[in-house]
Coordinates of C-alpha atoms and ligand atoms in Angstrom, one line a residue:
X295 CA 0.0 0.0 0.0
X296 CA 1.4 3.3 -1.0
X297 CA 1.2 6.2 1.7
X298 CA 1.6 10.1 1.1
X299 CA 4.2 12.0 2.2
X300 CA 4.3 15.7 2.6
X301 CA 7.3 17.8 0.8
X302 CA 8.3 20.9 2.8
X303 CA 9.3 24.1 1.3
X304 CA 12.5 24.6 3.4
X305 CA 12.5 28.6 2.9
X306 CA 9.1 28.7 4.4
X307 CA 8.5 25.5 6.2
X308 CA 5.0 24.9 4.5
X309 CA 3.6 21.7 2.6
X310 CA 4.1 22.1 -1.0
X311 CA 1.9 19.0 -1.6
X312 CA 1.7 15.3 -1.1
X313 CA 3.6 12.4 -3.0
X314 CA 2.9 8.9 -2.7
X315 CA 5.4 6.6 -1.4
X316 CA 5.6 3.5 -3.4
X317 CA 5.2 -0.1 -1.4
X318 CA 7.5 -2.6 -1.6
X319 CA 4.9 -4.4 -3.9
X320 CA 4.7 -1.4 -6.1
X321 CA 8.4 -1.0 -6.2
X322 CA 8.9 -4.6 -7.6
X323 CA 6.3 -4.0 -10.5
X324 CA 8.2 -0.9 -11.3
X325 CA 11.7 -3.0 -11.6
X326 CA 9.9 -5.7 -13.5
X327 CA 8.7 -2.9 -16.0
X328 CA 12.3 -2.1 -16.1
X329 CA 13.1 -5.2 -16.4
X330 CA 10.5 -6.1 -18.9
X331 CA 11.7 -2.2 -21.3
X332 CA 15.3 -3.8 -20.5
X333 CA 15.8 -6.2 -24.0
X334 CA 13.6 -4.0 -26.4
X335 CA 15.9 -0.8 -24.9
X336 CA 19.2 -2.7 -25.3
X337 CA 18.6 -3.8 -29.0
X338 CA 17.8 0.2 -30.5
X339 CA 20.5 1.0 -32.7
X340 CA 23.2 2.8 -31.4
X341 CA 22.5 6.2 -33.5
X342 CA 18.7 6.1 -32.7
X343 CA 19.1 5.4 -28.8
X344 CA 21.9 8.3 -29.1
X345 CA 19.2 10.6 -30.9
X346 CA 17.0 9.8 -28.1
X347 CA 18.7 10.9 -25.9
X348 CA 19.7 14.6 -27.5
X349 CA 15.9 14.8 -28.0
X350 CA 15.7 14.0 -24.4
X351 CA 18.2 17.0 -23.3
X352 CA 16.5 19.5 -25.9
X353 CA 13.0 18.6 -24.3
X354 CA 14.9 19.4 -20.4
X355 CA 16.3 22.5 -22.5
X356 CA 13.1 23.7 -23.3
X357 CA 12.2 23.2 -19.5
X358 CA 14.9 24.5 -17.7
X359 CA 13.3 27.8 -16.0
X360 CA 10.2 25.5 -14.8
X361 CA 12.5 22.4 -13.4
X362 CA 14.1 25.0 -11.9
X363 CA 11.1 26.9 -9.8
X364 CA 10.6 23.6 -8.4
X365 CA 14.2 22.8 -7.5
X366 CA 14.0 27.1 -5.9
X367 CA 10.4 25.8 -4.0
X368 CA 11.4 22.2 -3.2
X369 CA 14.8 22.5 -2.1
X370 CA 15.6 26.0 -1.4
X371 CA 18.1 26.0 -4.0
X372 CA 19.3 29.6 -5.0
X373 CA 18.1 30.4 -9.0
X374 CA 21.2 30.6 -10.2
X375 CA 22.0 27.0 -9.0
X376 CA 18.9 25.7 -10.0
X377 CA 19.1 26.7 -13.4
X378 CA 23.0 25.6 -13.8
X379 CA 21.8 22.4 -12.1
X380 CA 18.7 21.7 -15.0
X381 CA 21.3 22.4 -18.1
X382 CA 24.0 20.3 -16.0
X383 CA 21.0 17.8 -17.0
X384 CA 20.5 18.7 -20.4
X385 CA 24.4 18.9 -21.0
X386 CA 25.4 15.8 -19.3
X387 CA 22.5 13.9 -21.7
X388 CA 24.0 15.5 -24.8
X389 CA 27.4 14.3 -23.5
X390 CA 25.9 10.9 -23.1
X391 CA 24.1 10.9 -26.0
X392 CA 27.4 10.5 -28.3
X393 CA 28.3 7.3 -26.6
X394 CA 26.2 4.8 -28.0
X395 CA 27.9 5.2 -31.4
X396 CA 31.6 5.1 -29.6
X397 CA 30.9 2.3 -27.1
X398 CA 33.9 0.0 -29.1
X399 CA 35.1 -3.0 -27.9
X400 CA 38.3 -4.1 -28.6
X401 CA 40.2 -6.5 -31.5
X402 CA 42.8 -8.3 -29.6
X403 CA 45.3 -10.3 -31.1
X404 CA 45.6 -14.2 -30.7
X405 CA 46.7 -17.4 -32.1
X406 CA 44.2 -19.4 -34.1
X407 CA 41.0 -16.6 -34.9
X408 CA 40.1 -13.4 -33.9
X409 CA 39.2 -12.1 -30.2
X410 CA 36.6 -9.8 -29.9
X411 CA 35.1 -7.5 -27.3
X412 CA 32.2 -6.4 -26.4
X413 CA 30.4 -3.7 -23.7
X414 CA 26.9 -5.1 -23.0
X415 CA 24.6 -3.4 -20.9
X416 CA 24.2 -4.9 -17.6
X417 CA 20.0 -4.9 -17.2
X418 CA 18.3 -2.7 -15.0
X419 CA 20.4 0.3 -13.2
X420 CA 19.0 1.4 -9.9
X421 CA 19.8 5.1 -9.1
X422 CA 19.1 6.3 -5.4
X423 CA 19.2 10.2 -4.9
X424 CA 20.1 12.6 -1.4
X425 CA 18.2 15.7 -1.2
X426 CA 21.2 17.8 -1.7
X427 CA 21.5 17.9 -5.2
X428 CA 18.8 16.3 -6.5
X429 CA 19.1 17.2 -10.7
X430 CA 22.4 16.6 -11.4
X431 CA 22.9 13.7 -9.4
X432 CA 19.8 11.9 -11.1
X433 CA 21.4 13.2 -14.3
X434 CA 25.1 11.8 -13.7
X435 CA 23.8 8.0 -13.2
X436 CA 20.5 8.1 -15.6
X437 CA 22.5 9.9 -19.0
X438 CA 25.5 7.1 -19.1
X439 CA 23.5 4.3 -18.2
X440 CA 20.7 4.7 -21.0
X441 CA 23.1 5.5 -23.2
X442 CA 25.0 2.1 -22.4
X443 CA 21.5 0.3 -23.0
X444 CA 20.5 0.1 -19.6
X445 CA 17.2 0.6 -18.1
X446 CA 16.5 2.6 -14.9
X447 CA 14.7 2.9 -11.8
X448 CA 15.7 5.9 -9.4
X449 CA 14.5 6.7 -5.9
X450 CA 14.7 10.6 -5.7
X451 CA 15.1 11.5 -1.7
X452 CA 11.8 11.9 0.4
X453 CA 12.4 15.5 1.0
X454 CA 13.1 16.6 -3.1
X455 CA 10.8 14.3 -5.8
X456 CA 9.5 16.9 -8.1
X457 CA 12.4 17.6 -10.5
X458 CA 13.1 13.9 -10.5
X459 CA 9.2 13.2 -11.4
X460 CA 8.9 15.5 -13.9
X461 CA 12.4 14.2 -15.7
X462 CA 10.8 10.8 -15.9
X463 CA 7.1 12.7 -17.8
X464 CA 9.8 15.0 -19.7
X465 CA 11.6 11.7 -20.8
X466 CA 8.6 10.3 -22.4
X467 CA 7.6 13.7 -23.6
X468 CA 11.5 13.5 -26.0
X469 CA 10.2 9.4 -27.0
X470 CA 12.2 7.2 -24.4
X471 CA 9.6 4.5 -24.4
X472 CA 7.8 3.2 -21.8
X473 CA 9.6 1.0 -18.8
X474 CA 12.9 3.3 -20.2
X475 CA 13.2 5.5 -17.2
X476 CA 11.3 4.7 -13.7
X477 CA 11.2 7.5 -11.0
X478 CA 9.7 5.2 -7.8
X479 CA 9.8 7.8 -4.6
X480 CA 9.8 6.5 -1.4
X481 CA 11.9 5.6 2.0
X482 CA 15.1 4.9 1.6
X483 CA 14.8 1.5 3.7
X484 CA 12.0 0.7 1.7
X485 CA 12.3 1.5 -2.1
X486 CA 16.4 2.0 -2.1
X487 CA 16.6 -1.2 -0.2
X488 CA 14.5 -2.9 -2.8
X489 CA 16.9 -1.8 -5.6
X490 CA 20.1 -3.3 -4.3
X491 CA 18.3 -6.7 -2.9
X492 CA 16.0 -7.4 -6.1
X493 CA 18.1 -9.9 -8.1
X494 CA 16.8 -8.0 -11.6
X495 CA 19.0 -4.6 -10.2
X496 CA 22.4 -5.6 -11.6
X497 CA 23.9 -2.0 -10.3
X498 CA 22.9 0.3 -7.8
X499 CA 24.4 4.4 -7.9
X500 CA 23.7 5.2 -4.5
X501 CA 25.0 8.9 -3.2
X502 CA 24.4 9.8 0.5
X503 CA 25.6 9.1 3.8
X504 CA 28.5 7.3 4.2
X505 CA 26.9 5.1 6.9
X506 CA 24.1 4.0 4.7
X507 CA 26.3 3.6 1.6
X508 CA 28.3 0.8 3.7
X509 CA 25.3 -0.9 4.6
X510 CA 24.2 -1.3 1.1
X511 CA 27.9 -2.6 0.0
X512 CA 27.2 -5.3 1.9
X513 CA 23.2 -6.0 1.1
X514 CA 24.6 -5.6 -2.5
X515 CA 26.9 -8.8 -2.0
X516 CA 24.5 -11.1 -2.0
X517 CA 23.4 -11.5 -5.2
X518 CA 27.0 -9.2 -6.3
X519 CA 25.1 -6.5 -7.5
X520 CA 27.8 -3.8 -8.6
X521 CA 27.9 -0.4 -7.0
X522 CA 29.1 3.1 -7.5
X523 CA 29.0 4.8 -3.7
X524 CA 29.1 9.0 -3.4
X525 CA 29.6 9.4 -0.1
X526 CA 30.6 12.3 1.9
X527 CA 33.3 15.1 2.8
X528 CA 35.3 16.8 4.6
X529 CA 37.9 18.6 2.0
X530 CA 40.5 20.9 2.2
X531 CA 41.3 24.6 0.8
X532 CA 44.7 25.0 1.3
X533 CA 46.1 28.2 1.4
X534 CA 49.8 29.0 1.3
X535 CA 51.6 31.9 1.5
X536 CA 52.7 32.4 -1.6
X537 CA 49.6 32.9 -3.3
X538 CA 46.8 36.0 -4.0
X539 CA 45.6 35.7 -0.1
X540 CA 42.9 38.2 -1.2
X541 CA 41.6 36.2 -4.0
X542 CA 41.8 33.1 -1.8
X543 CA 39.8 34.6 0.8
X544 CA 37.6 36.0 -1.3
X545 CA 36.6 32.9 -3.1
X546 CA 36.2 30.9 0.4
X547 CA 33.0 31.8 1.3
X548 CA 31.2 30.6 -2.0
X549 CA 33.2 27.1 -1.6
X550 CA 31.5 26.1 1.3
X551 CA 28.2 28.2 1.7
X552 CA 26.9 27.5 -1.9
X553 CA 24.1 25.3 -1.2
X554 CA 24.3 26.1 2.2
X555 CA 27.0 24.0 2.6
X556 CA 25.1 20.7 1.7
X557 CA 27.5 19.6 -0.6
X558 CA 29.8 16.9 -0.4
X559 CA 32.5 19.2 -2.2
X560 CA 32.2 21.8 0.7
X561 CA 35.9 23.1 1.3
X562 CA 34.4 22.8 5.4
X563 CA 38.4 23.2 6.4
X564 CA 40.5 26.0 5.8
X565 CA 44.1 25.4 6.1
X566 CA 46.0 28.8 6.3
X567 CA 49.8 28.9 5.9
X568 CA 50.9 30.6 9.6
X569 CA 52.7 33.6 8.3
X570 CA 49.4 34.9 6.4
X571 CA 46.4 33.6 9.0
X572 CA 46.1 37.1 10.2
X573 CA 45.5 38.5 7.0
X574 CA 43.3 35.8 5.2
X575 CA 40.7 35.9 8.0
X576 CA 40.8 39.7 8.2
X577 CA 39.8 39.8 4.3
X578 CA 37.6 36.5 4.6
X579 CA 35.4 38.3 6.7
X580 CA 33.9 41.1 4.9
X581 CA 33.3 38.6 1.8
X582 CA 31.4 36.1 4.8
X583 CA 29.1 39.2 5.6
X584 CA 28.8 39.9 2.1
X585 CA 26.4 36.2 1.5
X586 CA 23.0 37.4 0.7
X587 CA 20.8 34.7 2.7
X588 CA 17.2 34.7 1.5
X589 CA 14.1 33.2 0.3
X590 CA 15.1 32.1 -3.4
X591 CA 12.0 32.3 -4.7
X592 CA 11.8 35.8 -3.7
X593 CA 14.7 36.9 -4.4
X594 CA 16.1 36.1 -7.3
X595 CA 19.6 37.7 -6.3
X596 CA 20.2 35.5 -3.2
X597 CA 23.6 33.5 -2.8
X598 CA 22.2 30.9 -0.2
X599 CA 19.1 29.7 0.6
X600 CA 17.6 27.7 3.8
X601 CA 19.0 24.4 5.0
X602 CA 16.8 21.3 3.5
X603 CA 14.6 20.3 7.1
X604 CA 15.0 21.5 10.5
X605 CA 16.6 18.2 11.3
X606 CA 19.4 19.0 9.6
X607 CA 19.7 22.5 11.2
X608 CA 19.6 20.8 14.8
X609 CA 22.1 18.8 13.5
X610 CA 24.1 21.9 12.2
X611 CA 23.3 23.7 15.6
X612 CA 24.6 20.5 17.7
X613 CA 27.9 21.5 16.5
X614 CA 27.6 25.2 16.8
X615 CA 25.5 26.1 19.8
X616 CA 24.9 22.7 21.1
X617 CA 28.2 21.7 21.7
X618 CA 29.7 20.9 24.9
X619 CA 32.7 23.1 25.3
X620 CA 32.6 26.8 23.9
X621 CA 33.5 26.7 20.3
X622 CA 35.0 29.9 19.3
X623 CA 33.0 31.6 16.2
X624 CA 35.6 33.7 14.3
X625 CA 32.4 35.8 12.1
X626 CA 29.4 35.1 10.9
X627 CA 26.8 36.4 8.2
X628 CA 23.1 37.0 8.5
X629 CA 19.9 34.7 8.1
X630 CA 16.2 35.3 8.2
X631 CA 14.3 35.0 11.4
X632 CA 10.8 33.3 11.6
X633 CA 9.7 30.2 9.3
X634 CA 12.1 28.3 7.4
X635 CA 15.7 26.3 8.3
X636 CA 17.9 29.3 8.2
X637 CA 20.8 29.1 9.2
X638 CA 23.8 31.9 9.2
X639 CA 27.1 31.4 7.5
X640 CA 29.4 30.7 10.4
X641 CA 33.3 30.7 10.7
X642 CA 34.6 28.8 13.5
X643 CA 38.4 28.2 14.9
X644 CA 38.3 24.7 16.5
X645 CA 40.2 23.6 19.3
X646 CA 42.9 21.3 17.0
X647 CA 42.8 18.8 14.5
X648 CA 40.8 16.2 16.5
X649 CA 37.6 18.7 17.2
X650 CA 34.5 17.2 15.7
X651 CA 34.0 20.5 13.9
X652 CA 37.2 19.5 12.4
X653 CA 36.9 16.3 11.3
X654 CA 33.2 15.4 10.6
X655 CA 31.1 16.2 7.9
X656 CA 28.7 19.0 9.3
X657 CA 26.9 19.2 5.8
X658 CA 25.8 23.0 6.8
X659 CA 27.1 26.3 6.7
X660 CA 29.8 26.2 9.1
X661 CA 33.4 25.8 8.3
X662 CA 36.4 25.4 10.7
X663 CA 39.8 27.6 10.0
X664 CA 43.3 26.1 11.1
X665 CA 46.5 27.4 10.4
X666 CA 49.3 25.3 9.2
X667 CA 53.4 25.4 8.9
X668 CA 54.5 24.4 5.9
X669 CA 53.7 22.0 3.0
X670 CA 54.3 18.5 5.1
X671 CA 52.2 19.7 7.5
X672 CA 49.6 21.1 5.1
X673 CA 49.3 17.9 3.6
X674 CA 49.8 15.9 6.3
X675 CA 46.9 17.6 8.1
X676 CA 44.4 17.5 4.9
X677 CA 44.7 13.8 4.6
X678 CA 43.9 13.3 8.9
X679 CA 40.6 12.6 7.8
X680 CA 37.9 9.5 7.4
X681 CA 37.1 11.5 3.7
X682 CA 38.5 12.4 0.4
X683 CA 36.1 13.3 -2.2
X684 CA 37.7 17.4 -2.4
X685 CA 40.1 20.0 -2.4
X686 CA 41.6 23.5 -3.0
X687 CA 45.0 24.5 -3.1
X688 CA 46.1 28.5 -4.0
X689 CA 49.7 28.7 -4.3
X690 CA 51.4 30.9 -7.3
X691 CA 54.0 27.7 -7.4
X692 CA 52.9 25.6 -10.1
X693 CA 55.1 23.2 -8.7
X694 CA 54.2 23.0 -5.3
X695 CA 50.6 23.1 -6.5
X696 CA 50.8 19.8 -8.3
X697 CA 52.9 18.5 -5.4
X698 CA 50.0 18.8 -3.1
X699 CA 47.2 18.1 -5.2
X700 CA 49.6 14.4 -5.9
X701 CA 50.3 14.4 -2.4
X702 CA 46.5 14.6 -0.8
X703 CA 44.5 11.6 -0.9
X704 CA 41.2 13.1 -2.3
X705 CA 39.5 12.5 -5.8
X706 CA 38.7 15.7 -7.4
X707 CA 41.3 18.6 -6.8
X708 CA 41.4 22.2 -8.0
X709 CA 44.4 24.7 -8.0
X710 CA 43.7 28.4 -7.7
X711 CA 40.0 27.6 -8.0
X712 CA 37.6 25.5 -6.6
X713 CA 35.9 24.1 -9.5
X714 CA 36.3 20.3 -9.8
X715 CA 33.1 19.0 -11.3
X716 CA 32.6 18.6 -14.8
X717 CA 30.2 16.1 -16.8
X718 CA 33.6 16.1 -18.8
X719 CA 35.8 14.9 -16.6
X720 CA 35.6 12.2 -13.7
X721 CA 34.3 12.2 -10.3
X722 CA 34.3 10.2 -7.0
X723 CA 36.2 9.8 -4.1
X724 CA 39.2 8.1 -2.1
X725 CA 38.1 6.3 1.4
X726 CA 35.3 6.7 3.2
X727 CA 33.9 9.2 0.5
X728 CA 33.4 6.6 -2.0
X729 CA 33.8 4.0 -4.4
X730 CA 33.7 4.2 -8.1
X731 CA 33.6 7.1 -10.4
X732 CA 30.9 9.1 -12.1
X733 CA 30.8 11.1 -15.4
X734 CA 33.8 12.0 -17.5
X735 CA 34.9 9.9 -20.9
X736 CA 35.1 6.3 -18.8
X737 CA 31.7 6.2 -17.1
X738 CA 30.2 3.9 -19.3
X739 CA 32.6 1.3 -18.0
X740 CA 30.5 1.3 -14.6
X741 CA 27.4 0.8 -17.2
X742 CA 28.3 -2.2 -18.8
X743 CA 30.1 -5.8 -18.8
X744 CA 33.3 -6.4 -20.7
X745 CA 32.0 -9.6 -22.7
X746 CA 34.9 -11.2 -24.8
X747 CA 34.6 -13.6 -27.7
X748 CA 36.8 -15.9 -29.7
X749 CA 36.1 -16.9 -33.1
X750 CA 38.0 -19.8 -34.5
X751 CA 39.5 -19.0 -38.1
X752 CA 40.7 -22.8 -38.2
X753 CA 37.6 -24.1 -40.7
Ligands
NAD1160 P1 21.1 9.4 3.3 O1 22.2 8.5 3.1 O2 20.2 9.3 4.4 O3 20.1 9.4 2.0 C1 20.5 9.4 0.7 C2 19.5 8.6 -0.1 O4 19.6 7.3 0.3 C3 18.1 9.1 0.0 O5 17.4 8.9 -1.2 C4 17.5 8.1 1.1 O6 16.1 7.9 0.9 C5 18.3 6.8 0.7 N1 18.4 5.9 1.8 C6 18.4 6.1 3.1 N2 18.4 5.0 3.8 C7 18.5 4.0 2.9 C8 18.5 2.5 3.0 N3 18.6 1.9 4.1 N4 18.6 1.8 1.8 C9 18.5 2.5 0.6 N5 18.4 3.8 0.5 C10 18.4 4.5 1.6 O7 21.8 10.9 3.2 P2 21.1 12.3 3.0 O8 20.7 12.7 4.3 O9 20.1 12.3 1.9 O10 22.4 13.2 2.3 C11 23.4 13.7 3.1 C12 24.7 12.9 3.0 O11 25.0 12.4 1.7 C13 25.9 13.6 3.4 O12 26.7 12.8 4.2 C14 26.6 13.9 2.1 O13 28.0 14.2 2.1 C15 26.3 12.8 1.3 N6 26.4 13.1 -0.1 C16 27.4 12.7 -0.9 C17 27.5 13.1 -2.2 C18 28.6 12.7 -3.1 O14 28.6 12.9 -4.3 N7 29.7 12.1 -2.6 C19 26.5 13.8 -2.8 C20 25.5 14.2 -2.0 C21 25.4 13.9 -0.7

């Protein structure tokens, strides 16, 4: 039996409307759809599933402002965000969509005939979506895994189903046929379980929590169901010396407060080089004060909006306000009073490297500022963590700023900017933030099986 759930505007705390939350019954007739759309989807040409595809991105393209009010009501998300977040679907399809036609296999030389290789699609791809950045991440697993052949289910996140929902009508909309492309919300325990313990699910995406991510790994072993895992972060921004300290600090702020800081990119620790702490937080601050925090969908100029639920500004607060010595709040911006999960952006100076402001992921506003000695301890003390999905380094030594990006065990770094993610290149992370990797020229690998075949030139 299906039951509703109500979505929450976060910026003013009010019921947007009611979805249904699919069974567990009603989840397995939506993978045996998938299941069923799986051969038929598999066996389109290459040039015409590619051409599906673009038609599917210009049909997004033509949508973009209207996905993107609901992203601005649903999620809180600021309109410039939300409208880079619908093209980031539209371009990652378009990326995707040139695949089909380049998935080669291989011709490998051997004694006695001719070795083939092929990619097949492995079935149906189960997708499950956080709340945080509900668009692209739907788009990241759903444009390389059609375009491999596969079909797909995906769980959007309780709190955020519309843009996700409205993909799936816009998908049909561009021609995908029926079965294709399956949007299923519901609990996590309930509809994401389903995808990695149903035998028809050959691979799950999952991004979220690292503890639940783990848990799946291991649900997933029972019938070896592949997964990709996006877990969290806790990354660097290093900051040494030698670089434009004004630029750095000016730049800061928008690394870690864009989406309110619920992203698993957030630079959440600042590592300043000693000699220039002074200075960096002197100029940080103004450009802190500087974060418009507002309604989005009233203001179309805002640079952050609410936090997604008022759980997860308790649990921001539990680290701020809540915690049990005196943390020590270097500055902090404004936010609204009255209805809605605001939250202010905050600056904090922990106590030292072990200070849970420090080392966990507070997936809020709020980042922690520690200076550093030179570059062994810089790196040394961006690697003392459970994560590494991120970082930063400003330095005007190209040298040194290769030397640390090699040296710091993370998966997407940036020098002198803090722009890592593009549907271009690949993405994922090293140790507890993940497993796998997502977009870029190679993610149809995580698509598809390697089948090899000999054929015998001997009669
Ligand atoms: P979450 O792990 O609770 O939920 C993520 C998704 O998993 C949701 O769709 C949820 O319904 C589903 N889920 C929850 N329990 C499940 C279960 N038992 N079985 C199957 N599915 C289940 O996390 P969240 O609260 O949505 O997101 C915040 C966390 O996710 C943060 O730690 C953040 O860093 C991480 N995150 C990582 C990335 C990344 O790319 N690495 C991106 C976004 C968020």
């Amino acid at each position: 039996m299906s039951t509703p759930y109500d979505v929450i505007n976060p910026s003013t705390g009010r019921t947007i409307r009611a979805v249904h939350h699919a069974s567990l019954e009603e989840t397995d007739a939506v993978i045996a759809r998938a299941h069923a759309a799986a051969p038929a989807w598999a066996r389109v040409d290459p040039a015409d599933r590619g051409r599906l595809l673009r038609r599917f991105a210009d049909v997004v393209d033509a949508h973009l402002a209207e996905l993107a009010e609901l992203e601005i009501e649903n999620a809180g998300h600021t309109r410039g965000n939300a409208m880079w977040e619908a093209g980031n679907v539209r371009d990652v399809l378009h990326y995707y969509a040139a695949a089909p036609e380049r998935l080669c296999g291989r011709q490998i030389p051997v004694a006695g005939g001719i070795d083939l290789t092929f990619q097949e699609p492995l079935g149906v791809v189960g997708v499950i979506v956080p709340w945080n950045f509900p668009m692209p991440i739907f788009g990241w697993a759903v444009g390389p895994a059609l375009a491999a052949g596969n079909t797909v289910v995906v769980k959007p996140a309780e709190l955020t189903p519309f843009t996700a929902l409205r993909l799936a009508e816009l998908a049909l909309e561009a021609g995908l046929p029926e079965g294709v492309l399956n949007v299923v919300p519901g609990e996590g325990p309930v509809v994401g379980q389903r995808f990695v313990t149903h035998p028809h699910v050959r691979k799950v995406c999952f991004t979220g929590s690292t503890a639940v991510g783990k848990r799946l790994m291991a649900l997933a072993a029972d019938d070896l169901t592949r997964v990709t895992l996006e877990l969290g972060g806790k990354s660097a921004n290093i900051v040494f010396a030698d670089c434009d300290v004004d630029a750095a600090a000016a730049a800061a702020p928008g690394a870690v407060f864009d989406n309110a800081g619920q992203d698993c990119c957030a630079r959440s620790r600042i590592l300043v080089q000693r000699s220039v702490f002074d200075r960096f937080m002197e100029s940080m601050e103004p450009a802190v004060h500087a974060v418009r925090v507002q309604d989005p969908s009233l203001n179309g100029d805002a640079d952050m909006g609410p936090l997604i639920s008022d759980t997860q500004r308790q649990r921001v607060r539990g680290f701020v306000e809540d915690a049990d010595s005196a943390v020590q709040i270097a500055f902090r911006g404004d936010a609204p009073d009255g209805a809605g999960w605001w939250y202010p952006p905050t600056v904090v100076v922990p106590t030292g490297t072990g200070d849970p402001l420090w080392q966990e992921e507070i997936f809020g506003p709020v980042v922690s500022v520690l200076p550093f000695e030179d570059e062994a301890d810089a790196i040394a003390m961006a690697n003392d963590t459970a994560y590494g999905l991120a970082g930063s380094i400003w330095t005007d030594n190209l040298g040194r700023g290769l030397r640390v990006a090699r040296g710091v065990r993370a998966g997407n770094l940036s020098v002198n900017s803090h722009s890592a993610v593009r549907y271009s290149t690949p993405f994922g992370g090293f140790k507890s933030s993940g497993l796998g990797r997502e977009l870029g020229p190679d993610a149809l690998d995580a698509f598809t099986e390697t089948k090899n075949v000999f054929i015998s030139t001997a009669h």
